[in-house]
PDB file of C-alpha atoms in Angstrom:
ATOM      1  CA  GLU L 195      62.534 107.897 132.659  1.00 62.00           C
ATOM      2  CA  ALA L 196      66.087 106.801 131.903  1.00 78.00           C
ATOM      3  CA  GLY L 197      66.942 106.251 128.258  1.00 92.00           C
ATOM      4  CA  VAL L 198      69.026 103.480 126.739  1.00 95.00           C
ATOM      5  CA  VAL L 199      72.303 103.298 128.651  1.00 96.00           C
ATOM      6  CA  GLN L 200      75.480 102.020 127.060  1.00 97.00           C
ATOM      7  CA  SER L 201      78.941 101.568 128.501  1.00 97.00           C
ATOM      8  CA  PRO L 202      81.706 102.284 128.033  1.00 97.00           C
ATOM      9  CA  ARG L 203      81.419 105.419 125.870  1.00 96.00           C
ATOM     10  CA  TYR L 204      84.929 104.912 124.513  1.00 97.00           C
ATOM     11  CA  LYS L 205      87.245 101.924 124.327  1.00 97.00           C
ATOM     12  CA  ILE L 206      90.741 101.605 122.900  1.00 98.00           C
ATOM     13  CA  ILE L 207      92.242  98.143 122.620  1.00 97.00           C
ATOM     14  CA  GLU L 208      95.037  96.418 120.794  1.00 97.00           C
ATOM     15  CA  LYS L 209      94.183  94.086 117.945  1.00 96.00           C
ATOM     16  CA  LYS L 210      93.600  90.465 118.900  1.00 97.00           C
ATOM     17  CA  GLN L 211      92.334  91.487 122.339  1.00 97.00           C
ATOM     18  CA  PRO L 212      88.754  90.807 123.467  1.00 97.00           C
ATOM     19  CA  VAL L 213      86.269  93.604 124.147  1.00 98.00           C
ATOM     20  CA  ALA L 214      82.731  93.748 125.508  1.00 98.00           C
ATOM     21  CA  PHE L 215      80.000  96.375 125.340  1.00 97.00           C
ATOM     22  CA  TRP L 216      77.038  96.614 127.635  1.00 97.00           C
ATOM     23  CA  CYS L 217      73.535  97.949 127.011  1.00 97.00           C
ATOM     24  CA  ASN L 218      70.635  98.544 129.378  1.00 96.00           C
ATOM     25  CA  PRO L 219      67.441  99.215 127.402  1.00 96.00           C
ATOM     26  CA  ILE L 220      64.492 101.296 128.492  1.00 94.00           C
ATOM     27  CA  SER L 221      62.464  99.472 131.109  1.00 92.00           C
ATOM     28  CA  GLY L 222      59.681  97.407 129.563  1.00 89.00           C
ATOM     29  CA  HIS L 223      61.102  97.404 126.055  1.00 91.00           C
ATOM     30  CA  ASN L 224      61.025  93.883 124.664  1.00 89.00           C
ATOM     31  CA  THR L 225      63.007  94.532 121.506  1.00 89.00           C
ATOM     32  CA  LEU L 226      66.731  95.261 121.641  1.00 93.00           C
ATOM     33  CA  TYR L 227      68.984  96.028 118.682  1.00 93.00           C
ATOM     34  CA  TRP L 228      72.753  96.206 118.283  1.00 96.00           C
ATOM     35  CA  TYR L 229      73.961  98.312 115.363  1.00 95.00           C
ATOM     36  CA  LEU L 230      77.409  98.907 113.895  1.00 96.00           C
ATOM     37  CA  GLN L 231      78.105 102.387 112.565  1.00 96.00           C
ATOM     38  CA  ASN L 232      81.248 102.938 110.528  1.00 95.00           C
ATOM     39  CA  LEU L 233      82.587 106.452 110.100  1.00 90.00           C
ATOM     40  CA  GLY L 234      80.462 108.416 107.652  1.00 87.00           C
ATOM     41  CA  GLN L 235      77.914 105.633 107.290  1.00 90.00           C
ATOM     42  CA  GLY L 236      74.478 104.827 108.581  1.00 92.00           C
ATOM     43  CA  PRO L 237      73.960 102.194 111.276  1.00 93.00           C
ATOM     44  CA  GLU L 238      73.837  98.579 110.138  1.00 92.00           C
ATOM     45  CA  LEU L 239      71.973  95.962 112.142  1.00 91.00           C
ATOM     46  CA  LEU L 240      74.092  93.291 113.813  1.00 95.00           C
ATOM     47  CA  ILE L 241      71.488  91.501 115.911  1.00 94.00           C
ATOM     48  CA  ARG L 242      67.940  91.943 117.169  1.00 91.00           C
ATOM     49  CA  TYR L 243      66.434  90.405 120.290  1.00 92.00           C
ATOM     50  CA  GLU L 244      62.820  89.860 121.208  1.00 89.00           C
ATOM     51  CA  ASN L 245      63.075  89.398 124.976  1.00 91.00           C
ATOM     52  CA  GLU L 246      65.919  86.890 125.420  1.00 91.00           C
ATOM     53  CA  GLU L 247      65.639  85.368 121.937  1.00 92.00           C
ATOM     54  CA  ALA L 248      67.917  86.456 119.106  1.00 93.00           C
ATOM     55  CA  VAL L 249      65.409  86.640 116.248  1.00 89.00           C
ATOM     56  CA  ASP L 250      67.705  88.164 113.629  1.00 87.00           C
ATOM     57  CA  ASP L 251      71.463  87.625 113.813  1.00 91.00           C
ATOM     58  CA  SER L 252      72.052  87.146 110.101  1.00 88.00           C
ATOM     59  CA  GLN L 253      74.444  90.116 109.933  1.00 90.00           C
ATOM     60  CA  LEU L 254      76.482  89.177 113.004  1.00 94.00           C
ATOM     61  CA  PRO L 255      79.985  87.865 112.115  1.00 92.00           C
ATOM     62  CA  LYS L 256      79.742  84.813 114.292  1.00 92.00           C
ATOM     63  CA  ASP L 257      83.378  83.816 114.027  1.00 95.00           C
ATOM     64  CA  ARG L 258      84.381  86.675 116.309  1.00 97.00           C
ATOM     65  CA  PHE L 259      81.213  88.390 117.501  1.00 97.00           C
ATOM     66  CA  SER L 260      78.789  87.108 120.111  1.00 97.00           C
ATOM     67  CA  ALA L 261      75.903  88.607 122.015  1.00 97.00           C
ATOM     68  CA  GLU L 262      73.633  87.657 124.842  1.00 96.00           C
ATOM     69  CA  ARG L 263      70.530  88.913 126.589  1.00 95.00           C
ATOM     70  CA  LEU L 264      70.105  86.317 129.272  1.00 83.00           C
ATOM     71  CA  LYS L 265      67.160  87.647 131.240  1.00 86.00           C
ATOM     72  CA  GLY L 266      65.570  89.599 128.447  1.00 82.00           C
ATOM     73  CA  VAL L 267      66.723  92.910 129.890  1.00 91.00           C
ATOM     74  CA  ASP L 268      70.303  94.131 129.491  1.00 95.00           C
ATOM     75  CA  SER L 269      72.604  92.815 126.824  1.00 97.00           C
ATOM     76  CA  THR L 270      76.296  92.423 126.089  1.00 97.00           C
ATOM     77  CA  LEU L 271      78.062  92.359 122.739  1.00 98.00           C
ATOM     78  CA  LYS L 272      81.501  90.794 122.600  1.00 98.00           C
ATOM     79  CA  ILE L 273      84.282  90.726 120.023  1.00 97.00           C
ATOM     80  CA  GLN L 274      87.069  88.189 120.350  1.00 97.00           C
ATOM     81  CA  PRO L 275      89.590  88.706 118.930  1.00 96.00           C
ATOM     82  CA  ALA L 276      89.213  92.293 117.752  1.00 97.00           C
ATOM     83  CA  GLU L 277      90.582  93.347 114.368  1.00 97.00           C
ATOM     84  CA  LEU L 278      91.583  96.772 113.083  1.00 97.00           C
ATOM     85  CA  GLY L 279      88.479  96.865 110.887  1.00 96.00           C
ATOM     86  CA  ASP L 280      86.226  96.587 113.924  1.00 97.00           C
ATOM     87  CA  SER L 281      86.945 100.215 114.812  1.00 97.00           C
ATOM     88  CA  ALA L 282      83.520 101.839 114.719  1.00 97.00           C
ATOM     89  CA  VAL L 283      80.648 103.013 116.885  1.00 97.00           C
ATOM     90  CA  TYR L 284      78.444 100.300 118.343  1.00 97.00           C
ATOM     91  CA  LEU L 285      74.904 101.495 118.986  1.00 97.00           C
ATOM     92  CA  CYS L 286      72.237  99.841 121.084  1.00 96.00           C
ATOM     93  CA  ALA L 287      68.547 100.608 120.666  1.00 93.00           C
ATOM     94  CA  SER L 288      65.321  99.364 122.201  1.00 92.00           C
ATOM     95  CA  SER L 289      61.652  99.562 121.366  1.00 88.00           C
ATOM     96  CA  PRO L 290      58.390  98.478 122.966  1.00 84.00           C
ATOM     97  CA  SER L 291      56.468  95.469 121.805  1.00 67.00           C
ATOM     98  CA  ARG L 292      54.867  95.997 118.416  1.00 64.00           C
ATOM     99  CA  ALA L 293      51.680  94.757 120.007  1.00 50.00           C
ATOM    100  CA  HIS L 294      51.399  98.256 121.359  1.00 46.00           C
ATOM    101  CA  GLY L 295      51.562  99.643 117.842  1.00 52.00           C
ATOM    102  CA  ASN L 296      54.713 101.586 118.576  1.00 59.00           C
ATOM    103  CA  THR L 297      57.579 101.243 116.150  1.00 68.00           C
ATOM    104  CA  GLU L 298      59.918 103.920 117.483  1.00 80.00           C
ATOM    105  CA  ALA L 299      63.397 102.749 118.422  1.00 86.00           C
ATOM    106  CA  PHE L 300      65.249 104.647 121.142  1.00 91.00           C
ATOM    107  CA  PHE L 301      69.013 104.756 120.891  1.00 93.00           C
ATOM    108  CA  GLY L 302      71.845 104.925 123.381  1.00 95.00           C
ATOM    109  CA  GLN L 303      74.883 107.133 122.905  1.00 94.00           C
ATOM    110  CA  GLY L 304      76.959 104.287 121.570  1.00 95.00           C
ATOM    111  CA  THR L 305      80.432 102.973 122.286  1.00 97.00           C
ATOM    112  CA  ARG L 306      83.238 104.222 120.093  1.00 96.00           C
ATOM    113  CA  LEU L 307      85.741 101.396 119.664  1.00 98.00           C
ATOM    114  CA  THR L 308      89.256 102.035 118.414  1.00 97.00           C
ATOM    115  CA  VAL L 309      91.425  99.025 117.644  1.00 98.00           C
ATOM    116  CA  VAL L 310      95.143  99.803 117.357  1.00 97.00           C
TER     117      VAL L 310
ATOM    118  CA  ALA W 153      67.175  94.445  97.882  1.00 63.00           C
ATOM    119  CA  GLN W 154      65.906  96.825 100.495  1.00 68.00           C
ATOM    120  CA  THR W 155      67.915 100.036 100.406  1.00 89.00           C
ATOM    121  CA  VAL W 156      67.723 103.620 101.506  1.00 94.00           C
ATOM    122  CA  THR W 157      69.547 106.273  99.471  1.00 95.00           C
ATOM    123  CA  GLN W 158      70.490 109.744 100.621  1.00 96.00           C
ATOM    124  CA  SER W 159      72.125 111.445  97.666  1.00 95.00           C
ATOM    125  CA  GLN W 160      73.300 114.559  99.536  1.00 96.00           C
ATOM    126  CA  PRO W 161      76.350 113.836 101.707  1.00 95.00           C
ATOM    127  CA  GLU W 162      76.379 117.444 102.942  1.00 97.00           C
ATOM    128  CA  MET W 163      73.967 120.352 102.958  1.00 97.00           C
ATOM    129  CA  SER W 164      74.180 123.825 104.404  1.00 97.00           C
ATOM    130  CA  VAL W 165      71.590 126.439 105.268  1.00 97.00           C
ATOM    131  CA  GLN W 166      71.542 129.860 106.789  1.00 97.00           C
ATOM    132  CA  GLU W 167      69.857 130.358 110.113  1.00 97.00           C
ATOM    133  CA  ALA W 168      66.088 131.027 109.759  1.00 97.00           C
ATOM    134  CA  GLU W 169      66.055 129.687 106.201  1.00 97.00           C
ATOM    135  CA  THR W 170      64.497 126.478 104.900  1.00 98.00           C
ATOM    136  CA  VAL W 171      66.355 123.386 103.755  1.00 98.00           C
ATOM    137  CA  THR W 172      65.180 120.092 102.252  1.00 98.00           C
ATOM    138  CA  LEU W 173      67.008 116.781 102.655  1.00 98.00           C
ATOM    139  CA  SER W 174      66.215 114.068 100.144  1.00 98.00           C
ATOM    140  CA  CYS W 175      65.732 110.350 100.609  1.00 97.00           C
ATOM    141  CA  THR W 176      64.621 107.544  98.339  1.00 97.00           C
ATOM    142  CA  TYR W 177      64.079 103.930  99.254  1.00 94.00           C
ATOM    143  CA  ASP W 178      63.469 100.648  97.556  1.00 92.00           C
ATOM    144  CA  THR W 179      61.164  98.014  98.951  1.00 86.00           C
ATOM    145  CA  SER W 180      58.566  95.549  97.810  1.00 85.00           C
ATOM    146  CA  GLU W 181      56.815  95.646 101.161  1.00 82.00           C
ATOM    147  CA  SER W 182      53.439  97.309 101.486  1.00 80.00           C
ATOM    148  CA  ASP W 183      53.404  97.854 105.236  1.00 81.00           C
ATOM    149  CA  TYR W 184      56.243  99.978 106.519  1.00 87.00           C
ATOM    150  CA  TYR W 185      57.150 103.150 108.337  1.00 89.00           C
ATOM    151  CA  LEU W 186      59.607 105.863 107.407  1.00 92.00           C
ATOM    152  CA  PHE W 187      61.699 107.892 109.809  1.00 93.00           C
ATOM    153  CA  TRP W 188      64.121 110.751 109.919  1.00 96.00           C
ATOM    154  CA  TYR W 189      66.667 110.531 112.727  1.00 95.00           C
ATOM    155  CA  LYS W 190      69.055 113.255 113.836  1.00 96.00           C
ATOM    156  CA  GLN W 191      72.501 112.338 115.164  1.00 95.00           C
ATOM    157  CA  PRO W 192      74.400 115.185 116.850  1.00 93.00           C
ATOM    158  CA  PRO W 193      78.074 114.861 117.831  1.00 88.00           C
ATOM    159  CA  SER W 194      76.977 113.146 121.041  1.00 85.00           C
ATOM    160  CA  ARG W 195      76.160 110.168 118.735  1.00 87.00           C
ATOM    161  CA  GLN W 196      72.704 109.555 120.176  1.00 89.00           C
ATOM    162  CA  MET W 197      70.118 109.033 117.456  1.00 91.00           C
ATOM    163  CA  ILE W 198      67.050 111.170 118.043  1.00 93.00           C
ATOM    164  CA  LEU W 199      63.791 110.599 116.207  1.00 92.00           C
ATOM    165  CA  VAL W 200      62.756 113.730 114.312  1.00 95.00           C
ATOM    166  CA  ILE W 201      59.640 112.607 112.476  1.00 94.00           C
ATOM    167  CA  ARG W 202      57.760 109.458 111.484  1.00 92.00           C
ATOM    168  CA  GLN W 203      55.484 108.633 108.548  1.00 92.00           C
ATOM    169  CA  GLU W 204      53.220 105.609 108.241  1.00 88.00           C
ATOM    170  CA  ALA W 205      53.241 104.341 104.655  1.00 88.00           C
ATOM    171  CA  TYR W 206      49.481 103.807 104.634  1.00 86.00           C
ATOM    172  CA  LYS W 207      48.819 107.468 105.420  1.00 86.00           C
ATOM    173  CA  GLN W 208      48.633 109.859 102.502  1.00 85.00           C
ATOM    174  CA  GLN W 209      48.873 112.959 104.654  1.00 89.00           C
ATOM    175  CA  ASN W 210      52.418 114.191 105.135  1.00 92.00           C
ATOM    176  CA  ALA W 211      53.638 114.182 108.723  1.00 92.00           C
ATOM    177  CA  THR W 212      54.615 117.421 110.421  1.00 92.00           C
ATOM    178  CA  GLU W 213      56.338 118.062 113.721  1.00 92.00           C
ATOM    179  CA  ASN W 214      56.752 121.745 114.540  1.00 95.00           C
ATOM    180  CA  ARG W 215      59.428 123.046 112.124  1.00 97.00           C
ATOM    181  CA  PHE W 216      59.929 119.647 110.522  1.00 97.00           C
ATOM    182  CA  SER W 217      57.743 118.252 107.757  1.00 96.00           C
ATOM    183  CA  VAL W 218      58.038 115.548 105.156  1.00 97.00           C
ATOM    184  CA  ASN W 219      57.064 115.186 101.527  1.00 96.00           C
ATOM    185  CA  PHE W 220      56.099 111.539 101.171  1.00 95.00           C
ATOM    186  CA  GLN W 221      55.633 110.337  97.601  1.00 94.00           C
ATOM    187  CA  LYS W 222      54.794 106.648  97.930  1.00 92.00           C
ATOM    188  CA  ALA W 223      54.678 105.814  94.232  1.00 92.00           C
ATOM    189  CA  ALA W 224      58.053 107.439  93.682  1.00 94.00           C
ATOM    190  CA  LYS W 225      59.396 105.933  96.957  1.00 94.00           C
ATOM    191  CA  SER W 226      60.593 109.333  98.020  1.00 95.00           C
ATOM    192  CA  PHE W 227      60.632 110.738 101.538  1.00 96.00           C
ATOM    193  CA  SER W 228      62.209 114.182 101.885  1.00 97.00           C
ATOM    194  CA  LEU W 229      62.575 116.205 105.080  1.00 98.00           C
ATOM    195  CA  LYS W 230      61.963 119.939 105.149  1.00 98.00           C
ATOM    196  CA  ILE W 231      63.342 121.994 108.008  1.00 98.00           C
ATOM    197  CA  SER W 232      61.819 125.457 108.269  1.00 97.00           C
ATOM    198  CA  ASP W 233      63.257 128.377 110.221  1.00 97.00           C
ATOM    199  CA  SER W 234      66.558 126.521 110.632  1.00 97.00           C
ATOM    200  CA  GLN W 235      68.330 126.922 113.946  1.00 97.00           C
ATOM    201  CA  LEU W 236      71.970 126.458 114.906  1.00 97.00           C
ATOM    202  CA  GLY W 237      70.949 123.462 116.995  1.00 95.00           C
ATOM    203  CA  ASP W 238      69.680 121.701 113.880  1.00 97.00           C
ATOM    204  CA  ALA W 239      73.257 121.103 112.751  1.00 97.00           C
ATOM    205  CA  ALA W 240      73.825 117.341 112.818  1.00 97.00           C
ATOM    206  CA  MET W 241      73.849 114.191 110.714  1.00 97.00           C
ATOM    207  CA  TYR W 242      70.386 113.276 109.465  1.00 98.00           C
ATOM    208  CA  PHE W 243      69.522 109.700 108.631  1.00 97.00           C
ATOM    209  CA  CYS W 244      66.532 108.505 106.693  1.00 96.00           C
ATOM    210  CA  ALA W 245      65.340 105.043 107.717  1.00 93.00           C
ATOM    211  CA  TYR W 246      62.520 102.676 107.067  1.00 87.00           C
ATOM    212  CA  PHE W 247      60.971 100.017 109.236  1.00 86.00           C
ATOM    213  CA  ILE W 248      59.524  96.867 107.744  1.00 80.00           C
ATOM    214  CA  TYR W 249      56.581  95.972 109.890  1.00 75.00           C
ATOM    215  CA  ASN W 250      56.524  92.206 109.434  1.00 72.00           C
ATOM    216  CA  THR W 251      60.250  91.722 110.088  1.00 73.00           C
ATOM    217  CA  ASP W 252      61.058  94.541 112.536  1.00 73.00           C
ATOM    218  CA  LYS W 253      64.027  95.537 110.363  1.00 77.00           C
ATOM    219  CA  LEU W 254      65.068  99.195 110.670  1.00 83.00           C
ATOM    220  CA  ILE W 255      67.274 100.098 107.696  1.00 88.00           C
ATOM    221  CA  PHE W 256      69.231 103.337 107.503  1.00 92.00           C
ATOM    222  CA  GLY W 257      70.579 105.466 104.700  1.00 95.00           C
ATOM    223  CA  THR W 258      74.144 106.796 104.647  1.00 93.00           C
ATOM    224  CA  GLY W 259      73.225 110.159 106.121  1.00 96.00           C
ATOM    225  CA  THR W 260      73.367 113.850 105.235  1.00 97.00           C
ATOM    226  CA  ARG W 261      75.495 116.246 107.239  1.00 97.00           C
ATOM    227  CA  LEU W 262      73.621 119.509 107.767  1.00 98.00           C
ATOM    228  CA  GLN W 263      75.522 122.665 108.589  1.00 97.00           C
ATOM    229  CA  VAL W 264      73.687 125.760 109.788  1.00 97.00           C
ATOM    230  CA  PHE W 265      75.372 129.126 109.385  1.00 96.00           C
ATOM    231  CA  PRO W 266      74.467 132.217 111.432  1.00 94.00           C
TER     232      PRO W 266
END
């Protein structure tokens, strides 16, 4: 079974440019998370989806960040315009419905963004 | 506030020896899960071990075991017979069942020396 797939693995852009990250969760997983991981820190939640609904986006900087999960499967995270401080690793994770009693989140390999 | 604290930024251990990574957390929730994740240089978070808060028995997974002290809100990870492949960042995290929030600590970098 394929794991969580993220692309690209690396992205270098100039400040003020837009950038988008893509995530394909594990098939059948209803819950999808986007996390931001700064260097030397633990991941911090940006947004969580249950199917196509964003149920927790309280930590998403909505002035420049947006996300979508239109059909409740894959998801994109966008930054426009990017700032130097956005340089970080962006991790996507998915988990099955809690109705199945499973709380484990499976992570992708992340996208390392460098803004210059 | 719900926080996870890992007070050891770096730890080192010799191959075949035992090392313990510490973690404390703060929550008012009664129903939650605790996790240790491993993050190698490939960046992919890998679940090492999980503990349900309602279970008193400490979880074990092969060479990995935890010491869960619920009253003290402590959740340490013990790695026995350390191997070179255990070298990685280790993150303690807890999952709040009624909100689906997964909150991470700042991590401990583990080095394993031959």
